[in-house]
């Protein structure tokens, strides 16, 4: 796993957007996996400013969606992705996919989502955030490393965290559809971003902890092309920061 330490959230966004833009311009990135939540917002903003050639031709797949939240609800990931990703990046709405949390048959919606990713040729680069409990997507602790897109029950800690987006905690849905850990690991590359003190513990567990389903994000240690971009605060519990900085400062020309 490559660890890049930025000075603040804006620089996290700039560095991550630079990685994405380079891959788009090299023709290596046609299908982008997108996360919602606060972590990737600086990335989307920086990418919208850069407007790399080919950006508008991307297909995109969201990681997850709440079950039972109408598409037009401002906190549904259908709405959030349209607001934060599709419009600012100038993507074609028909090429942007979000799991269908309003489907009558949710299991079928999950199967169709996996099929749509496969039909698009798979995800080239998956953007990720990490939850306080180490979740990626909504794969809560003890999620199977082999899991594919499926219905999950949110951990109470996740509902509490996400209550900030809703009027009342009771308004936070209990269920979601999320890409599985196996689905995320099938992406050709993964790019996890995190900023702020609250991410220090999960970032340390993801990067330096044991690989365990108790910290689902730790499976990224098994990914052949995983990059994590964090600010100083989110890096503050890592033990090998000098090494990560040394590696980044001396990265080979091919990785610049
Ligand atoms: C969002 C998602 C989640 C978030 C995580 C961190 O699509 O899948 O894993 O990335 O909960 O959320 P923020 O970035 O809001 O702290």
Short mmCIF file of C-alpha atoms and ligand atoms in Angstrom, two decimals:
data_model
loop_
_atom_site.label_atom_id
_atom_site.label_comp_id
_atom_site.label_asym_id
_atom_site.label_seq_id
_atom_site.Cartn_x
_atom_site.Cartn_y
_atom_site.Cartn_z
CA UNK A 1 0.00 0.00 0.00
CA UNK A 2 1.35 3.40 -0.91
CA UNK A 3 0.76 6.01 1.80
CA UNK A 4 0.87 9.70 0.86
CA UNK A 5 0.75 12.30 3.62
CA UNK A 6 -0.66 15.72 2.70
CA UNK A 7 -0.71 18.80 4.90
CA UNK A 8 -4.49 19.28 4.95
CA UNK A 9 -7.79 18.18 3.41
CA UNK A 10 -7.40 20.45 0.39
CA UNK A 11 -4.00 18.96 -0.40
CA UNK A 12 -5.47 15.45 0.01
CA UNK A 13 -7.98 16.48 -2.67
CA UNK A 14 -5.30 17.90 -4.96
CA UNK A 15 -3.03 14.86 -4.72
CA UNK A 16 -5.85 12.34 -5.17
CA UNK A 17 -7.33 14.34 -8.07
CA UNK A 18 -3.86 14.45 -9.64
CA UNK A 19 -3.60 10.65 -9.52
CA UNK A 20 -7.07 10.28 -11.05
CA UNK A 21 -6.48 12.94 -13.73
CA UNK A 22 -3.19 11.36 -14.80
CA UNK A 23 -4.82 7.97 -15.21
CA UNK A 24 -7.72 9.43 -17.20
CA UNK A 25 -5.35 11.27 -19.52
CA UNK A 26 -3.23 8.14 -20.00
CA UNK A 27 -6.37 6.22 -21.02
CA UNK A 28 -6.10 3.93 -17.99
CA UNK A 29 -9.29 5.06 -16.28
CA UNK A 30 -12.70 4.82 -17.92
CA UNK A 31 -14.78 3.46 -15.04
CA UNK A 32 -14.55 5.32 -11.73
CA UNK A 33 -15.87 3.98 -8.44
CA UNK A 34 -17.17 6.80 -6.28
CA UNK A 35 -17.72 7.11 -2.54
CA UNK A 36 -20.08 9.54 -0.82
CA UNK A 37 -19.62 11.17 2.60
CA UNK A 38 -17.27 14.01 3.53
CA UNK A 39 -13.89 12.42 2.77
CA UNK A 40 -13.93 12.51 -1.05
CA UNK A 41 -15.48 16.00 -1.40
CA UNK A 42 -12.09 17.77 -1.73
CA UNK A 43 -11.17 15.21 -4.40
CA UNK A 44 -14.28 15.90 -6.48
CA UNK A 45 -13.77 19.66 -6.14
CA UNK A 46 -10.14 19.43 -7.23
CA UNK A 47 -11.05 17.15 -10.13
CA UNK A 48 -13.80 19.54 -11.27
CA UNK A 49 -11.24 22.38 -11.26
CA UNK A 50 -8.69 20.35 -13.26
CA UNK A 51 -11.13 19.07 -15.90
CA UNK A 52 -8.72 16.49 -17.35
CA UNK A 53 -9.43 15.57 -20.97
CA UNK A 54 -11.79 12.60 -20.98
CA UNK A 55 -13.38 13.37 -17.60
CA UNK A 56 -16.88 13.74 -19.09
CA UNK A 57 -16.63 10.32 -20.76
CA UNK A 58 -16.19 8.41 -17.50
CA UNK A 59 -18.69 5.86 -16.32
CA UNK A 60 -19.18 5.85 -12.54
CA UNK A 61 -20.43 3.39 -9.96
CA UNK A 62 -21.31 4.42 -6.41
CA UNK A 63 -20.28 2.19 -3.53
CA UNK A 64 -23.57 2.13 -1.71
CA UNK A 65 -27.08 3.46 -1.13
CA UNK A 66 -29.56 3.54 1.73
CA UNK A 67 -32.55 1.21 1.52
CA UNK A 68 -35.95 2.89 1.47
CA UNK A 69 -34.81 6.48 0.98
CA UNK A 70 -36.59 7.92 -2.10
CA UNK A 71 -34.19 8.81 -4.94
CA UNK A 72 -35.08 12.50 -4.62
CA UNK A 73 -34.41 12.62 -0.84
CA UNK A 74 -31.47 15.03 -0.41
CA UNK A 75 -29.49 12.41 1.57
CA UNK A 76 -30.11 9.49 -0.76
CA UNK A 77 -26.86 8.62 -2.48
CA UNK A 78 -28.70 9.04 -5.79
CA UNK A 79 -29.09 12.73 -4.87
CA UNK A 80 -25.66 13.11 -3.27
CA UNK A 81 -23.84 11.55 -6.23
CA UNK A 82 -25.77 13.76 -8.66
CA UNK A 83 -24.96 16.85 -6.60
CA UNK A 84 -21.32 16.14 -5.72
CA UNK A 85 -20.12 14.05 -8.64
CA UNK A 86 -22.28 13.91 -11.78
CA UNK A 87 -22.95 17.63 -12.17
CA UNK A 88 -19.63 19.14 -11.05
CA UNK A 89 -17.59 16.62 -13.04
CA UNK A 90 -19.88 16.91 -16.08
CA UNK A 91 -20.56 13.16 -16.30
CA UNK A 92 -23.39 11.80 -18.43
CA UNK A 93 -26.23 10.86 -16.00
CA UNK A 94 -26.97 7.67 -17.95
CA UNK A 95 -23.40 6.50 -17.27
CA UNK A 96 -23.59 7.08 -13.50
CA UNK A 97 -24.87 4.14 -11.48
CA UNK A 98 -26.06 3.96 -7.87
CA UNK A 99 -27.48 0.80 -6.25
CA UNK A 100 -31.30 0.79 -6.22
CA UNK A 101 -32.31 1.02 -2.57
CA UNK A 102 -35.96 1.49 -3.61
CA UNK A 103 -36.21 -1.76 -5.58
CA UNK A 104 -39.06 -4.12 -4.71
CA UNK A 105 -36.60 -6.99 -4.99
CA UNK A 106 -33.41 -5.76 -3.30
CA UNK A 107 -31.46 -8.99 -3.82
CA UNK A 108 -32.17 -8.77 -7.53
CA UNK A 109 -31.07 -5.12 -7.51
CA UNK A 110 -27.77 -6.24 -5.96
CA UNK A 111 -27.27 -8.90 -8.63
CA UNK A 112 -28.08 -6.38 -11.37
CA UNK A 113 -25.58 -3.94 -9.90
CA UNK A 114 -22.78 -6.50 -9.99
CA UNK A 115 -23.77 -7.35 -13.58
CA UNK A 116 -23.71 -3.66 -14.58
CA UNK A 117 -20.17 -3.27 -13.18
CA UNK A 118 -19.07 -6.37 -15.07
CA UNK A 119 -20.75 -5.13 -18.29
CA UNK A 120 -18.83 -1.87 -17.99
CA UNK A 121 -15.60 -3.86 -17.87
CA UNK A 122 -15.04 -3.52 -14.10
CA UNK A 123 -13.99 -0.53 -12.03
CA UNK A 124 -10.60 0.92 -12.97
CA UNK A 125 -10.15 3.06 -9.86
CA UNK A 126 -12.28 2.96 -6.73
CA UNK A 127 -12.33 6.01 -4.47
CA UNK A 128 -12.91 5.10 -0.82
CA UNK A 129 -13.39 6.77 2.55
CA UNK A 130 -13.11 4.89 5.83
CA UNK A 131 -15.57 4.84 8.71
CA UNK A 132 -14.59 5.26 12.36
CA UNK A 133 -15.06 1.50 12.77
CA UNK A 134 -12.87 0.72 9.76
CA UNK A 135 -15.71 0.09 7.30
CA UNK A 136 -15.24 0.71 3.59
CA UNK A 137 -18.42 1.03 1.59
CA UNK A 138 -20.94 -0.03 4.20
CA UNK A 139 -19.06 -3.25 4.93
CA UNK A 140 -19.25 -3.17 8.69
CA UNK A 141 -16.88 -5.13 10.97
CA UNK A 142 -17.03 -8.92 10.42
CA UNK A 143 -18.13 -8.47 6.78
CA UNK A 144 -16.89 -11.33 4.61
CA UNK A 145 -13.77 -10.56 2.63
CA UNK A 146 -15.42 -12.46 -0.25
CA UNK A 147 -18.68 -10.47 -0.13
CA UNK A 148 -20.29 -9.00 -3.25
CA UNK A 149 -22.99 -6.31 -3.52
CA UNK A 150 -25.70 -7.10 -1.00
CA UNK A 151 -28.10 -5.73 1.60
CA UNK A 152 -26.45 -4.93 4.91
CA UNK A 153 -27.61 -3.63 8.28
CA UNK A 154 -25.75 -0.50 9.33
CA UNK A 155 -23.82 -0.59 12.60
CA UNK A 156 -25.24 1.73 15.24
CA UNK A 157 -21.91 3.63 15.23
CA UNK A 158 -22.35 4.31 11.50
CA UNK A 159 -25.94 5.47 11.97
CA UNK A 160 -24.76 7.77 14.78
CA UNK A 161 -21.97 9.18 12.54
CA UNK A 162 -24.31 9.74 9.63
CA UNK A 163 -27.03 11.31 11.80
CA UNK A 164 -25.31 14.64 11.06
CA UNK A 165 -26.83 14.53 7.58
CA UNK A 166 -30.38 13.97 8.88
CA UNK A 167 -32.76 15.87 11.18
CA UNK A 168 -33.03 13.01 13.68
CA UNK A 169 -31.14 9.78 14.32
CA UNK A 170 -34.38 7.87 13.72
CA UNK A 171 -34.41 9.21 10.16
CA UNK A 172 -31.12 7.41 9.35
CA UNK A 173 -32.04 4.23 7.48
CA UNK A 174 -31.14 0.92 9.12
CA UNK A 175 -30.40 -0.95 5.90
CA UNK A 176 -28.30 -0.25 2.86
CA UNK A 177 -27.05 -1.85 -0.32
CA UNK A 178 -23.28 -1.87 -0.50
CA UNK A 179 -20.66 -3.22 -2.84
CA UNK A 180 -18.98 -6.09 -1.03
CA UNK A 181 -15.36 -6.28 0.02
CA UNK A 182 -14.84 -8.78 -2.81
CA UNK A 183 -16.40 -6.27 -5.22
CA UNK A 184 -14.14 -3.47 -4.00
CA UNK A 185 -11.09 -5.73 -4.21
CA UNK A 186 -11.98 -6.50 -7.85
CA UNK A 187 -11.35 -2.85 -8.79
CA UNK A 188 -8.05 -2.56 -10.67
CA UNK A 189 -6.87 0.11 -8.23
CA UNK A 190 -8.18 1.65 -5.02
CA UNK A 191 -7.61 5.13 -3.65
CA UNK A 192 -8.62 5.76 -0.05
CA UNK A 193 -8.73 9.34 1.22
CA UNK A 194 -9.09 10.56 4.80
CA UNK A 195 -8.64 13.79 6.67
CA UNK A 196 -9.06 14.94 10.25
CA UNK A 197 -8.19 13.63 13.69
CA UNK A 198 -11.24 11.34 13.84
CA UNK A 199 -9.71 9.22 11.07
CA UNK A 200 -6.36 8.65 12.81
CA UNK A 201 -7.35 5.37 14.48
CA UNK A 202 -9.12 3.76 11.49
CA UNK A 203 -6.31 4.85 9.14
CA UNK A 204 -3.69 3.24 11.41
CA UNK A 205 -5.78 0.06 11.61
CA UNK A 206 -6.25 -0.06 7.82
CA UNK A 207 -2.57 0.56 6.98
CA UNK A 208 -0.61 -0.96 9.85
CA UNK A 209 -3.04 -3.19 11.74
CA UNK A 210 -3.58 -6.89 11.22
CA UNK A 211 -5.70 -7.92 8.23
CA UNK A 212 -8.96 -8.71 9.96
CA UNK A 213 -12.65 -8.48 9.21
CA UNK A 214 -12.92 -6.56 12.50
CA UNK A 215 -11.40 -3.70 10.46
CA UNK A 216 -12.83 -4.31 6.98
CA UNK A 217 -10.59 -1.68 5.34
CA UNK A 218 -7.52 -3.68 6.36
CA UNK A 219 -8.24 -6.01 3.42
CA UNK A 220 -6.76 -3.26 1.23
CA UNK A 221 -3.34 -4.49 2.39
CA UNK A 222 -4.05 -7.44 0.07
CA UNK A 223 -4.73 -5.20 -2.95
CA UNK A 224 -1.91 -4.99 -5.49
CA UNK A 225 -2.61 -1.33 -6.36
CA UNK A 226 -3.81 0.50 -3.25
CA UNK A 227 -3.00 4.11 -2.45
CA UNK A 228 -4.05 6.02 0.62
CA UNK A 229 -3.86 9.80 0.79
CA UNK A 230 -4.26 11.29 4.26
CA UNK A 231 -3.66 14.64 5.92
CA UNK A 232 -1.33 15.13 8.89
CA UNK A 233 -4.16 14.70 11.41
CA UNK A 234 -5.42 11.45 9.88
CA UNK A 235 -1.80 10.20 9.70
CA UNK A 236 -1.10 11.01 13.34
CA UNK A 237 -1.43 7.43 14.66
CA UNK A 238 0.72 5.83 11.96
CA UNK A 239 4.12 4.60 13.14
CA UNK A 240 6.06 4.61 9.84
CA UNK A 241 5.37 8.17 8.67
CA UNK A 242 9.06 8.96 8.05
CA UNK A 243 9.27 5.90 5.81
CA UNK A 244 6.10 6.83 3.88
CA UNK A 245 7.42 10.34 3.29
CA UNK A 246 10.81 9.00 2.19
CA UNK A 247 9.19 6.57 -0.25
CA UNK A 248 6.95 9.27 -1.69
CA UNK A 249 9.73 11.86 -1.99
CA UNK A 250 11.91 9.28 -3.79
CA UNK A 251 9.22 7.67 -5.93
CA UNK A 252 10.50 6.43 -9.27
CA UNK A 253 9.92 8.63 -12.32
CA UNK A 254 7.30 6.16 -13.61
CA UNK A 255 5.13 6.95 -10.56
CA UNK A 256 5.24 10.71 -10.87
C1 LIG B 1 -19.70 6.25 1.55
C2 LIG B 1 -19.10 5.08 2.17
C3 LIG B 1 -18.53 5.11 3.55
C4 LIG B 1 -17.81 6.40 3.89
C5 LIG B 1 -17.33 6.37 5.34
C6 LIG B 1 -16.62 7.65 5.73
O1 LIG B 1 -20.14 5.94 0.23
O2 LIG B 1 -19.09 4.07 1.56
O3 LIG B 1 -17.65 4.03 3.72
O4 LIG B 1 -16.72 6.57 3.02
O5 LIG B 1 -18.42 6.17 6.18
O6 LIG B 1 -17.55 8.69 5.69
P1 LIG B 1 -17.06 10.20 5.78
O7 LIG B 1 -16.21 10.44 4.60
O8 LIG B 1 -18.31 11.03 5.72
O9 LIG B 1 -16.32 10.33 7.06
#
